[in-house]
């Protein structure tokens, strides 16, 4: 599952639009909170799957089977630091980290890739990551003086078990592209509609967007499917279940 969030407005007050998506389901939630209380409304129990997110700390507030942090997001952060920090120490660290990430990408994209076949290469990547994440020597002295070169290794050490999950689980992507794509249409709606004027309107919009985007993910025409569902509801007194994903021919 992928998760992401973006700012939203309800009656002029700051809220947050949360998005949770898989290949066939997308769920939106608009909440006043950007922290763990909002997430605990969605994750009412431990999540057994793998969660793909950015590094926002609130995502650590509940248990998951596994995690994958978005490495494209990490690369963007490196580029952003590059814009204002050209110290030799930072540049050397950033070069090593960037190369390590791209080596992981290239390994995963090999046509014959499997965790078993490339177990040795994966262990080597893990060792390189551990070395980069070691910001303090055995005697307690810090390896870096540059603030950015010190900050990122600390984060790598904190999350290093979940940076290359995609090499152990080939069905897990190394980016959060799915959630970002699902957020994008909502951002366009926000720009055009200036968000919502009431809590009820926000709740209704979240439901409608969830149904619409889920139908799109499943390969259905959302408008036609919703109209047909309304007809069925009028006749049967209850809405039909969501249709299954369309299976492509061949």
Coordinates of N, CA and C in Angstrom, one line a residue:
X1 N 0.8 -1.2 0.0 CA 0.0 0.0 0.0 C 0.9 1.2 0.0
X2 N 0.4 2.3 -0.7 CA 1.1 3.5 -0.8 C 0.3 4.6 0.0
X3 N 1.0 5.5 0.6 CA 0.3 6.6 1.3 C 1.0 7.9 1.1
X4 N 0.2 9.0 1.1 CA 0.8 10.3 0.9 C -0.3 11.3 1.4
X5 N 0.1 12.6 1.6 CA -0.8 13.6 2.1 C -0.4 14.9 1.5
X6 N -1.4 15.8 1.4 CA -1.2 17.2 0.9 C -2.2 18.1 1.6
X7 N -1.8 19.4 1.6 CA -2.7 20.4 2.3 C -4.0 20.5 1.7
X8 N -5.0 20.9 2.5 CA -6.4 21.1 2.1 C -7.0 22.2 2.9
X9 N -8.1 22.8 2.4 CA -8.8 23.8 3.2 C -10.3 23.4 3.4
X10 N -10.8 23.6 4.6 CA -12.2 23.4 4.9 C -12.7 24.6 5.6
X11 N -13.6 25.3 5.0 CA -14.1 26.5 5.6 C -13.0 27.5 6.0
X12 N -12.0 27.6 5.2 CA -10.9 28.5 5.4 C -9.8 28.0 6.4
X13 N -10.0 26.8 7.0 CA -9.0 26.3 7.9 C -8.2 25.2 7.3
X14 N -6.9 25.1 7.7 CA -6.0 24.1 7.2 C -6.4 22.7 7.6
X15 N -6.5 21.9 6.6 CA -6.8 20.5 6.8 C -5.7 19.7 5.9
X16 N -5.9 18.4 6.0 CA -5.0 17.6 5.2 C -5.8 16.5 4.4
X17 N -5.4 16.3 3.2 CA -6.0 15.3 2.4 C -5.0 14.1 2.4
X18 N -5.5 13.0 2.9 CA -4.7 11.8 3.0 C -5.1 10.8 1.9
X19 N -4.1 10.2 1.3 CA -4.4 9.2 0.2 C -3.8 7.9 0.5
X20 N -4.5 6.8 0.4 CA -4.0 5.5 0.6 C -4.4 4.7 -0.6
X21 N -3.4 4.1 -1.3 CA -3.7 3.5 -2.6 C -3.0 2.1 -2.8
X22 N -3.7 1.2 -3.5 CA -3.0 0.0 -4.0 C -3.3 0.0 -5.5
X23 N -3.0 -1.1 -6.1 CA -3.1 -1.1 -7.6 C -4.6 -1.1 -8.0
X24 N -5.5 -1.4 -7.1 CA -6.9 -1.5 -7.5 C -7.9 -0.7 -6.5
X25 N -7.3 -0.1 -5.5 CA -8.2 0.7 -4.6 C -7.5 2.0 -4.2
X26 N -8.3 3.0 -4.1 CA -7.8 4.3 -3.7 C -8.8 4.9 -2.7
X27 N -8.3 5.3 -1.5 CA -9.1 5.9 -0.5 C -8.6 7.2 0.0
X28 N -9.5 8.2 0.0 CA -9.1 9.6 0.4 C -9.8 9.9 1.7
X29 N -9.1 10.6 2.6 CA -9.6 11.0 3.8 C -9.1 12.5 4.1
X30 N -10.1 13.3 4.5 CA -9.8 14.7 4.8 C -9.9 14.9 6.3
X31 N -8.8 15.4 6.9 CA -8.7 15.5 8.3 C -8.0 16.7 8.8
X32 N -8.4 17.3 9.9 CA -7.7 18.5 10.4 C -6.2 18.2 10.8
X33 N -5.9 16.9 11.1 CA -4.6 16.6 11.6 C -3.7 16.0 10.6
X34 N -2.4 16.3 10.7 CA -1.4 15.7 9.8 C -0.6 14.7 10.5
X35 N -0.9 14.4 11.8 CA -0.1 13.5 12.6 C -0.7 12.2 12.8
X36 N -0.2 11.5 13.8 CA -0.7 10.1 14.0 C -2.2 9.9 14.3
X37 N -2.8 10.9 15.0 CA -4.3 10.7 15.2 C -5.1 10.4 13.9
X38 N -4.7 11.2 12.8 CA -5.4 11.0 11.6 C -5.1 9.6 11.0
X39 N -3.9 9.1 11.1 CA -3.5 7.8 10.5 C -4.2 6.7 11.3
X40 N -4.4 6.9 12.6 CA -5.0 5.9 13.4 C -6.5 5.7 13.2
X41 N -7.1 6.7 12.5 CA -8.4 6.6 12.1 C -8.5 5.7 10.9
X42 N -7.5 5.6 10.1 CA -7.5 4.7 8.9 C -6.9 3.3 9.3
X43 N -5.8 3.3 10.0 CA -5.2 2.0 10.4 C -5.7 1.7 11.8
X44 N -6.9 1.2 11.8 CA -7.5 0.8 13.1 C -6.9 -0.4 13.8
X45 N -6.1 -1.1 13.0 CA -5.4 -2.3 13.5 C -4.1 -2.4 12.7
X46 N -3.2 -3.2 13.2 CA -1.8 -3.3 12.6 C -2.0 -3.7 11.1
X47 N -1.2 -3.1 10.3 CA -1.2 -3.4 8.8 C -0.2 -4.5 8.5
X48 N -0.7 -5.6 7.9 CA 0.2 -6.7 7.7 C 1.1 -6.6 6.5
X49 N 0.7 -5.7 5.6 CA 1.4 -5.6 4.3 C 2.6 -4.7 4.4
X50 N 3.1 -4.3 3.2 CA 4.3 -3.4 3.1 C 3.7 -2.0 2.8
X51 N 4.1 -1.0 3.5 CA 3.7 0.4 3.4 C 4.8 1.2 2.7
X52 N 4.4 1.9 1.6 CA 5.4 2.7 0.9 C 5.1 4.2 1.1
X53 N 6.0 4.9 1.7 CA 5.7 6.3 2.0 C 7.0 7.2 1.9
X54 N 6.9 8.5 2.1 CA 8.0 9.3 2.3 C 8.5 9.2 3.7
X55 N 9.3 10.1 4.2 CA 9.9 10.0 5.5 C 9.1 10.7 6.6
X56 N 7.9 11.1 6.3 CA 7.1 11.8 7.3 C 6.9 11.0 8.6
X57 N 7.3 11.5 9.8 CA 7.4 10.7 11.0 C 6.1 10.1 11.4
X58 N 5.0 10.7 11.1 CA 3.7 10.2 11.6 C 3.5 8.7 11.1
X59 N 4.1 8.4 10.0 CA 3.8 7.0 9.4 C 4.5 5.9 10.3
X60 N 5.3 6.3 11.3 CA 5.9 5.4 12.2 C 5.0 5.1 13.4
X61 N 3.8 5.7 13.5 CA 3.0 5.7 14.6 C 2.1 4.4 14.7
X62 N 2.2 3.5 13.8 CA 1.5 2.3 13.8 C 2.4 1.2 13.2
X63 N 2.0 -0.1 13.5 CA 2.8 -1.2 13.1 C 2.4 -1.6 11.7
X64 N 3.4 -2.0 10.9 CA 3.2 -2.6 9.6 C 4.0 -3.9 9.4
X65 N 3.7 -4.7 8.4 CA 4.4 -5.9 8.2 C 5.8 -5.5 7.7
X66 N 5.9 -4.5 6.9 CA 7.2 -4.0 6.4 C 7.0 -2.6 5.8
X67 N 8.1 -2.0 5.5 CA 8.1 -0.6 5.0 C 9.1 -0.5 3.8
X68 N 8.7 0.5 2.9 CA 9.7 0.9 1.9 C 9.6 2.4 1.8
X69 N 10.7 3.1 2.1 CA 10.7 4.6 2.0 C 11.0 4.9 0.6
X70 N 10.4 6.0 0.1 CA 10.5 6.4 -1.3 C 11.9 6.9 -1.5
X71 N 12.7 6.2 -2.4 CA 14.1 6.6 -2.6 C 14.1 7.8 -3.6
X72 N 13.1 7.9 -4.5 CA 13.1 9.0 -5.4 C 12.9 10.3 -4.6
X73 N 12.2 10.3 -3.5 CA 12.0 11.4 -2.6 C 13.4 11.7 -2.0
X74 N 14.1 10.7 -1.6 CA 15.4 10.9 -1.0 C 16.4 11.6 -2.0
X75 N 16.3 11.1 -3.2 CA 17.2 11.7 -4.3 C 16.8 13.2 -4.5
X76 N 15.5 13.5 -4.5 CA 15.1 14.9 -4.6 C 15.7 15.8 -3.5
X77 N 15.7 15.2 -2.3 CA 16.2 15.9 -1.1 C 17.7 16.2 -1.3
X78 N 18.4 15.2 -1.8 CA 19.9 15.4 -2.1 C 20.1 16.5 -3.1
X79 N 19.3 16.5 -4.1 CA 19.4 17.6 -5.1 C 19.1 19.0 -4.5
X80 N 18.1 19.0 -3.6 CA 17.7 20.3 -3.0 C 18.9 20.8 -2.1
X81 N 19.5 19.9 -1.4 CA 20.7 20.3 -0.6 C 21.8 20.8 -1.5
X82 N 22.0 20.1 -2.6 CA 23.1 20.5 -3.5 C 23.0 21.9 -4.0
X83 N 21.7 22.5 -4.0 CA 21.5 23.8 -4.5 C 22.2 24.9 -3.5
X84 N 22.3 24.6 -2.3 CA 22.9 25.6 -1.3 C 24.1 25.1 -0.6
X85 N 24.4 23.8 -0.7 CA 25.6 23.3 0.0 C 26.5 22.6 -1.0
X86 N 27.7 23.2 -1.2 CA 28.7 22.6 -2.1 C 30.0 22.3 -1.3
X87 N 29.9 22.1 0.0 CA 31.1 21.8 0.8 C 31.6 20.4 0.3
X88 N 32.9 20.2 0.4 CA 33.6 19.0 -0.1 C 33.1 17.8 0.7
X89 N 32.8 18.0 2.0 CA 32.3 16.8 2.8 C 30.9 16.4 2.3
X90 N 30.1 17.4 2.1 CA 28.7 17.1 1.7 C 28.7 16.4 0.3
X91 N 29.5 17.0 -0.6 CA 29.5 16.5 -2.0 C 30.0 15.1 -2.1
X92 N 31.0 14.8 -1.2 CA 31.5 13.4 -1.2 C 30.5 12.4 -0.7
X93 N 29.8 12.8 0.4 CA 28.8 12.0 1.0 C 27.6 11.8 0.0
X94 N 27.2 12.9 -0.6 CA 26.0 12.8 -1.5 C 26.3 12.0 -2.7
X95 N 27.6 12.0 -3.2 CA 28.0 11.2 -4.4 C 27.9 9.8 -4.1
X96 N 28.3 9.4 -2.9 CA 28.3 8.0 -2.5 C 26.9 7.5 -2.3
X97 N 26.0 8.3 -1.7 CA 24.7 7.9 -1.4 C 23.9 7.8 -2.8
X98 N 24.1 8.8 -3.6 CA 23.4 8.8 -4.9 C 23.8 7.6 -5.7
X99 N 25.1 7.2 -5.7 CA 25.6 6.1 -6.5 C 25.0 4.8 -5.9
X100 N 24.9 4.7 -4.6 CA 24.3 3.5 -3.9 C 22.9 3.3 -4.3
X101 N 22.1 4.4 -4.3 CA 20.7 4.3 -4.6 C 20.5 3.8 -6.1
X102 N 21.3 4.4 -7.0 CA 21.1 4.1 -8.4 C 21.6 2.7 -8.7
X103 N 22.6 2.2 -7.9 CA 23.1 0.8 -8.0 C 21.9 -0.1 -7.6
X104 N 21.2 0.2 -6.6 CA 20.0 -0.6 -6.2 C 19.0 -0.6 -7.3
X105 N 18.7 0.6 -7.9 CA 17.7 0.6 -9.0 C 18.2 -0.3 -10.2
X106 N 19.4 -0.1 -10.5 CA 19.9 -0.9 -11.7 C 19.8 -2.4 -11.4
X107 N 20.2 -2.8 -10.2 CA 20.1 -4.2 -9.9 C 18.7 -4.7 -9.9
X108 N 17.7 -4.0 -9.4 CA 16.3 -4.4 -9.4 C 15.8 -4.5 -10.8
X109 N 16.2 -3.7 -11.7 CA 15.7 -3.6 -13.1 C 16.3 -4.7 -14.0
X110 N 17.3 -5.4 -13.5 CA 17.9 -6.5 -14.4 C 16.8 -7.5 -14.7
X111 N 16.8 -7.9 -16.0 CA 15.7 -8.9 -16.5 C 15.7 -10.2 -15.7
X112 N 16.9 -10.6 -15.2 CA 17.0 -11.9 -14.5 C 17.0 -11.7 -13.0
X113 N 16.5 -10.5 -12.5 CA 16.6 -10.3 -11.1 C 15.7 -11.2 -10.3
X114 N 16.3 -11.7 -9.2 CA 15.5 -12.3 -8.1 C 16.4 -12.2 -6.8
X115 N 15.8 -12.0 -5.7 CA 16.5 -11.9 -4.4 C 17.5 -13.1 -4.2
X116 N 17.1 -14.2 -4.6 CA 17.9 -15.4 -4.4 C 19.2 -15.4 -5.3
X117 N 18.9 -15.0 -6.6 CA 20.0 -15.0 -7.6 C 21.0 -14.0 -7.3
X118 N 20.6 -12.8 -6.7 CA 21.5 -11.7 -6.5 C 21.7 -11.5 -5.0
X119 N 21.6 -12.5 -4.2 CA 21.7 -12.4 -2.7 C 23.1 -11.7 -2.3
X120 N 24.2 -12.1 -3.0 CA 25.5 -11.5 -2.7 C 25.5 -10.0 -3.0
X121 N 25.0 -9.6 -4.1 CA 24.9 -8.2 -4.5 C 24.1 -7.4 -3.5
X122 N 23.0 -8.0 -3.0 CA 22.1 -7.3 -2.1 C 22.9 -7.1 -0.7
X123 N 23.6 -8.2 -0.3 CA 24.4 -8.0 0.9 C 25.4 -6.9 0.8
X124 N 26.0 -6.8 -0.4 CA 27.0 -5.8 -0.6 C 26.4 -4.4 -0.5
X125 N 25.2 -4.2 -1.1 CA 24.5 -3.0 -1.0 C 24.2 -2.7 0.5
X126 N 23.8 -3.7 1.2 CA 23.5 -3.5 2.6 C 24.7 -3.0 3.4
X127 N 25.9 -3.6 3.1 CA 27.1 -3.2 3.8 C 27.5 -1.8 3.4
X128 N 27.3 -1.4 2.2 CA 27.6 0.0 1.7 C 26.7 1.0 2.4
X129 N 25.4 0.6 2.6 CA 24.5 1.5 3.3 C 24.8 1.6 4.7
X130 N 25.2 0.5 5.4 CA 25.6 0.5 6.8 C 26.8 1.5 7.0
X131 N 27.7 1.4 6.1 CA 28.9 2.2 6.2 C 28.5 3.7 6.0
X132 N 27.7 4.0 5.1 CA 27.2 5.4 4.9 C 26.4 5.9 6.1
X133 N 25.7 5.0 6.7 CA 24.9 5.4 7.9 C 25.6 5.5 9.2
X134 N 26.9 5.1 9.2 CA 27.7 5.2 10.4 C 28.3 6.6 10.5
X135 N 27.7 7.4 11.3 CA 28.1 8.8 11.4 C 29.0 9.0 12.6
X136 N 29.2 8.0 13.4 CA 30.0 8.1 14.6 C 31.0 6.9 14.8
X137 N 32.2 7.2 15.0 CA 33.2 6.2 15.2 C 33.1 5.5 16.5
X138 N 33.8 4.4 16.7 CA 33.7 3.6 18.0 C 34.1 4.4 19.2
X139 N 34.9 5.4 19.0 CA 35.4 6.2 20.2 C 34.4 7.4 20.4
X140 N 33.3 7.5 19.7 CA 32.3 8.5 19.9 C 32.5 9.7 19.1
X141 N 33.6 9.8 18.3 CA 33.8 11.0 17.5 C 32.9 11.0 16.2
X142 N 32.4 12.2 15.9 CA 31.5 12.3 14.7 C 32.4 12.2 13.5
X143 N 31.9 11.5 12.4 CA 32.7 11.4 11.2 C 32.5 12.7 10.3
X144 N 31.4 13.4 10.5 CA 31.2 14.6 9.7 C 31.0 15.8 10.5
X145 N 31.5 16.9 9.9 CA 31.3 18.2 10.5 C 30.2 19.0 9.8
X146 N 30.1 18.7 8.5 CA 29.0 19.4 7.8 C 27.6 19.0 8.3
X147 N 26.7 20.0 8.5 CA 25.4 19.7 9.1 C 24.6 18.7 8.3
X148 N 24.6 18.9 7.0 CA 23.8 18.1 6.1 C 24.4 16.7 6.0
X149 N 25.7 16.6 5.9 CA 26.4 15.3 5.9 C 26.3 14.5 7.2
X150 N 26.0 15.2 8.2 CA 25.7 14.6 9.5 C 24.2 14.2 9.7
X151 N 23.3 15.0 9.2 CA 21.9 14.8 9.3 C 21.4 13.6 8.5
X152 N 21.8 13.4 7.3 CA 21.3 12.3 6.5 C 21.8 11.0 7.0
X153 N 23.1 10.8 7.4 CA 23.5 9.5 7.9 C 22.7 9.1 9.1
X154 N 22.3 10.0 10.0 CA 21.5 9.7 11.1 C 20.1 9.2 10.7
X155 N 19.6 9.8 9.6 CA 18.3 9.3 9.1 C 18.5 7.9 8.5
X156 N 19.6 7.7 7.7 CA 19.8 6.4 7.1 C 19.9 5.3 8.2
X157 N 20.6 5.6 9.3 CA 20.7 4.6 10.4 C 19.4 4.3 11.0
X158 N 18.5 5.3 11.1 CA 17.2 5.1 11.7 C 16.3 4.2 10.8
X159 N 16.4 4.4 9.5 CA 15.5 3.7 8.6 C 16.2 2.7 7.7
X160 N 17.4 2.3 8.0 CA 18.2 1.6 7.0 C 17.6 0.2 6.7
X161 N 16.8 -0.4 7.6 CA 16.2 -1.7 7.3 C 15.1 -1.6 6.3
X162 N 14.6 -0.3 6.0 CA 13.5 -0.2 5.1 C 13.8 0.7 3.9
X163 N 15.1 0.8 3.5 CA 15.4 1.6 2.3 C 15.6 0.7 1.1
X164 N 15.9 -0.5 1.2 CA 16.1 -1.4 0.1 C 15.2 -2.6 0.2
X165 N 14.0 -2.5 0.8 CA 13.0 -3.5 0.9 C 12.7 -4.1 -0.5
X166 N 12.7 -3.2 -1.5 CA 12.3 -3.6 -2.9 C 13.3 -4.6 -3.5
X167 N 14.5 -4.8 -2.9 CA 15.4 -5.8 -3.4 C 15.1 -7.2 -2.8
X168 N 14.5 -7.2 -1.6 CA 14.0 -8.4 -0.9 C 12.7 -8.9 -1.4
X169 N 11.8 -7.9 -1.8 CA 10.4 -8.1 -2.2 C 10.2 -7.5 -3.6
X170 N 10.4 -8.3 -4.6 CA 10.3 -7.7 -6.0 C 9.0 -7.1 -6.3
X171 N 7.9 -7.4 -5.6 CA 6.6 -6.8 -5.9 C 6.4 -5.4 -5.3
X172 N 7.4 -5.0 -4.5 CA 7.4 -3.6 -3.8 C 8.2 -2.7 -4.7
X173 N 7.7 -1.5 -5.0 CA 8.4 -0.5 -5.8 C 9.4 0.3 -4.9
X174 N 10.3 1.0 -5.5 CA 11.3 1.8 -4.7 C 10.8 3.2 -4.7
X175 N 9.7 3.5 -5.2 CA 9.2 4.9 -5.1 C 7.7 4.9 -4.7
X176 N 7.3 6.1 -4.4 CA 5.9 6.3 -4.0 C 5.1 6.9 -5.1
X177 N 5.4 6.6 -6.3 CA 4.8 7.2 -7.5 C 3.3 7.0 -7.5
X178 N 2.8 5.8 -7.1 CA 1.4 5.6 -7.2 C 0.6 6.6 -6.3
X179 N 1.0 6.8 -5.1 CA 0.3 7.7 -4.2 C 0.4 9.1 -4.7
X180 N 1.5 9.5 -5.3 CA 1.7 10.8 -5.8 C 0.8 11.0 -7.0
X181 N 0.6 10.0 -7.8 CA -0.3 10.1 -9.0 C -1.7 10.2 -8.5
X182 N -2.1 9.5 -7.5 CA -3.4 9.6 -7.0 C -3.7 11.0 -6.3
X183 N -2.7 11.6 -5.7 CA -2.8 12.9 -5.1 C -3.0 14.0 -6.1
X184 N -2.4 13.8 -7.3 CA -2.3 14.9 -8.3 C -3.7 15.4 -8.7
X185 N -4.6 14.5 -9.1 CA -6.0 15.0 -9.5 C -6.7 15.8 -8.4
X186 N -6.4 15.4 -7.1 CA -7.0 16.1 -6.0 C -6.4 17.5 -5.9
X187 N -5.1 17.7 -6.2 CA -4.5 19.0 -6.1 C -5.1 19.9 -7.2
X188 N -5.4 19.3 -8.4 CA -6.0 20.1 -9.4 C -7.4 20.6 -9.0
X189 N -8.2 19.6 -8.3 CA -9.5 20.0 -7.8 C -9.4 21.1 -6.8
X190 N -8.4 21.0 -5.9 CA -8.2 22.0 -4.9 C -7.9 23.4 -5.5
X191 N -7.1 23.5 -6.6 CA -6.9 24.7 -7.2 C -8.1 25.3 -7.9
X192 N -8.9 24.5 -8.4 CA -10.1 24.9 -9.1 C -11.3 25.3 -8.2
X193 N -11.4 24.5 -7.1 CA -12.6 24.7 -6.2 C -12.3 25.4 -4.9
X194 N -11.0 25.6 -4.6 CA -10.6 26.2 -3.4 C -11.0 25.3 -2.2
X195 N -11.0 24.0 -2.4 CA -11.3 23.0 -1.4 C -12.8 23.0 -1.0
X196 N -13.1 22.9 0.4 CA -14.5 22.7 0.8 C -14.9 23.8 1.8
X197 N -16.2 24.0 1.9 CA -16.7 25.0 2.8 C -17.3 24.4 4.1
X198 N -17.4 23.1 4.2 CA -17.9 22.5 5.4 C -17.3 21.1 5.6
X199 N -17.4 20.6 6.8 CA -16.9 19.3 7.1 C -17.7 18.2 6.4
X200 N -19.0 18.5 6.2 CA -19.9 17.5 5.5 C -19.5 17.5 4.0
X201 N -19.2 18.7 3.5 CA -18.8 18.7 2.1 C -17.4 18.0 1.9
X202 N -16.5 18.2 2.9 CA -15.2 17.5 2.8 C -15.4 16.0 2.8
X203 N -16.2 15.5 3.7 CA -16.5 14.1 3.8 C -17.1 13.5 2.5
X204 N -18.0 14.3 2.0 CA -18.7 13.8 0.7 C -17.7 13.8 -0.4
X205 N -16.9 14.8 -0.5 CA -15.9 14.9 -1.6 C -14.9 13.7 -1.4
X206 N -14.4 13.4 -0.2 CA -13.5 12.3 -0.1 C -14.1 11.0 -0.5
X207 N -15.4 10.8 -0.2 CA -16.0 9.6 -0.7 C -16.1 9.5 -2.2
X208 N -16.6 10.6 -2.8 CA -16.8 10.6 -4.2 C -15.4 10.4 -5.0
X209 N -14.4 11.1 -4.5 CA -13.1 10.9 -5.1 C -12.6 9.5 -4.9
X210 N -12.8 8.9 -3.8 CA -12.4 7.5 -3.5 C -13.1 6.6 -4.5
X211 N -14.4 6.7 -4.7 CA -15.1 5.8 -5.6 C -14.6 6.1 -7.1
X212 N -14.5 7.3 -7.4 CA -14.1 7.7 -8.8 C -12.8 7.1 -9.1
X213 N -11.8 7.4 -8.3 CA -10.4 7.0 -8.5 C -10.3 5.4 -8.5
X214 N -11.0 4.8 -7.6 CA -10.9 3.3 -7.5 C -11.5 2.7 -8.8
X215 N -12.6 3.2 -9.3 CA -13.1 2.7 -10.6 C -12.1 2.9 -11.7
X216 N -11.5 4.1 -11.7 CA -10.4 4.3 -12.8 C -9.3 3.3 -12.7
X217 N -8.8 3.1 -11.4 CA -7.8 2.1 -11.2 C -8.2 0.7 -11.7
X218 N -9.5 0.4 -11.6 CA -10.0 -0.9 -12.0 C -10.3 -1.1 -13.4
X219 N -10.1 0.0 -14.2 CA -10.3 0.0 -15.6 C -11.8 0.3 -16.1
X220 N -12.6 0.8 -15.2 CA -14.0 1.1 -15.5 C -14.2 2.6 -15.8
X221 N -15.2 2.9 -16.6 CA -15.6 4.3 -16.8 C -16.3 4.8 -15.6
X222 N -15.8 5.7 -14.8 CA -16.4 6.1 -13.5 C -17.8 6.6 -13.7
X223 N -18.0 7.5 -14.6 CA -19.3 8.1 -14.7 C -20.4 7.1 -15.1
X224 N -20.2 6.3 -16.1 CA -21.1 5.3 -16.5 C -21.4 4.3 -15.4
X225 N -20.3 3.9 -14.7 CA -20.5 2.9 -13.6 C -21.3 3.5 -12.5
X226 N -21.0 4.7 -12.1 CA -21.8 5.4 -11.0 C -23.2 5.5 -11.4
X227 N -23.5 6.0 -12.6 CA -24.9 6.1 -13.1 C -25.6 4.8 -13.0
X228 N -25.0 3.7 -13.5 CA -25.6 2.4 -13.4 C -25.8 1.9 -12.0
X229 N -24.9 2.3 -11.1 CA -25.0 1.9 -9.7 C -26.2 2.6 -9.1
X230 N -26.4 3.9 -9.4 CA -27.5 4.7 -8.9 C -28.8 4.0 -9.3
X231 N -28.9 3.6 -10.6 CA -30.1 2.9 -11.1 C -30.4 1.7 -10.3
X232 N -29.3 0.9 -10.1 CA -29.5 -0.4 -9.3 C -29.9 -0.1 -7.9
X233 N -29.4 1.0 -7.3 CA -29.7 1.4 -5.9 C -31.2 1.7 -5.9
X234 N -31.7 2.5 -6.9 CA -33.1 2.9 -6.9 C -34.0 1.7 -7.0
X235 N -33.6 0.7 -7.8 CA -34.4 -0.5 -8.0 C -34.3 -1.5 -6.9
X236 N -33.1 -1.7 -6.3 CA -32.9 -2.8 -5.3 C -32.9 -2.2 -3.9
X237 N -32.8 -0.9 -3.8 CA -32.8 -0.3 -2.4 C -31.4 -0.3 -1.8
X238 N -30.4 -0.8 -2.4 CA -29.1 -0.7 -1.9 C -28.1 -0.6 -3.1
X239 N -26.9 0.0 -2.8 CA -25.9 0.1 -3.9 C -25.2 -1.2 -4.2
X240 N -24.8 -1.5 -5.4 CA -24.1 -2.7 -5.7 C -22.7 -2.6 -5.2
X241 N -22.0 -3.8 -5.1 CA -20.6 -3.7 -4.7 C -19.7 -3.1 -5.8
X242 N -18.5 -2.7 -5.5 CA -17.6 -2.2 -6.5 C -17.3 -3.3 -7.5
X243 N -17.3 -3.0 -8.8 CA -17.0 -4.0 -9.8 C -15.5 -4.4 -9.7
X244 N -15.2 -5.7 -10.0 CA -13.8 -6.1 -10.0 C -13.0 -5.5 -11.1
X245 N -11.7 -5.5 -11.0 CA -10.8 -4.9 -12.0 C -11.1 -5.6 -13.4
X246 N -11.0 -4.8 -14.4 CA -11.1 -5.3 -15.8 C -9.8 -6.0 -16.1
X247 N -10.0 -7.2 -16.6 CA -8.9 -8.1 -17.1 C -8.6 -7.8 -18.5
X248 N -7.4 -7.4 -18.8 CA -7.0 -7.1 -20.2 C -7.0 -8.4 -21.0
X249 N -7.4 -8.3 -22.3 CA -7.4 -9.5 -23.2 C -5.9 -9.9 -23.4
X250 N -5.7 -11.2 -23.4 CA -4.4 -11.7 -23.7 C -3.5 -11.7 -22.5

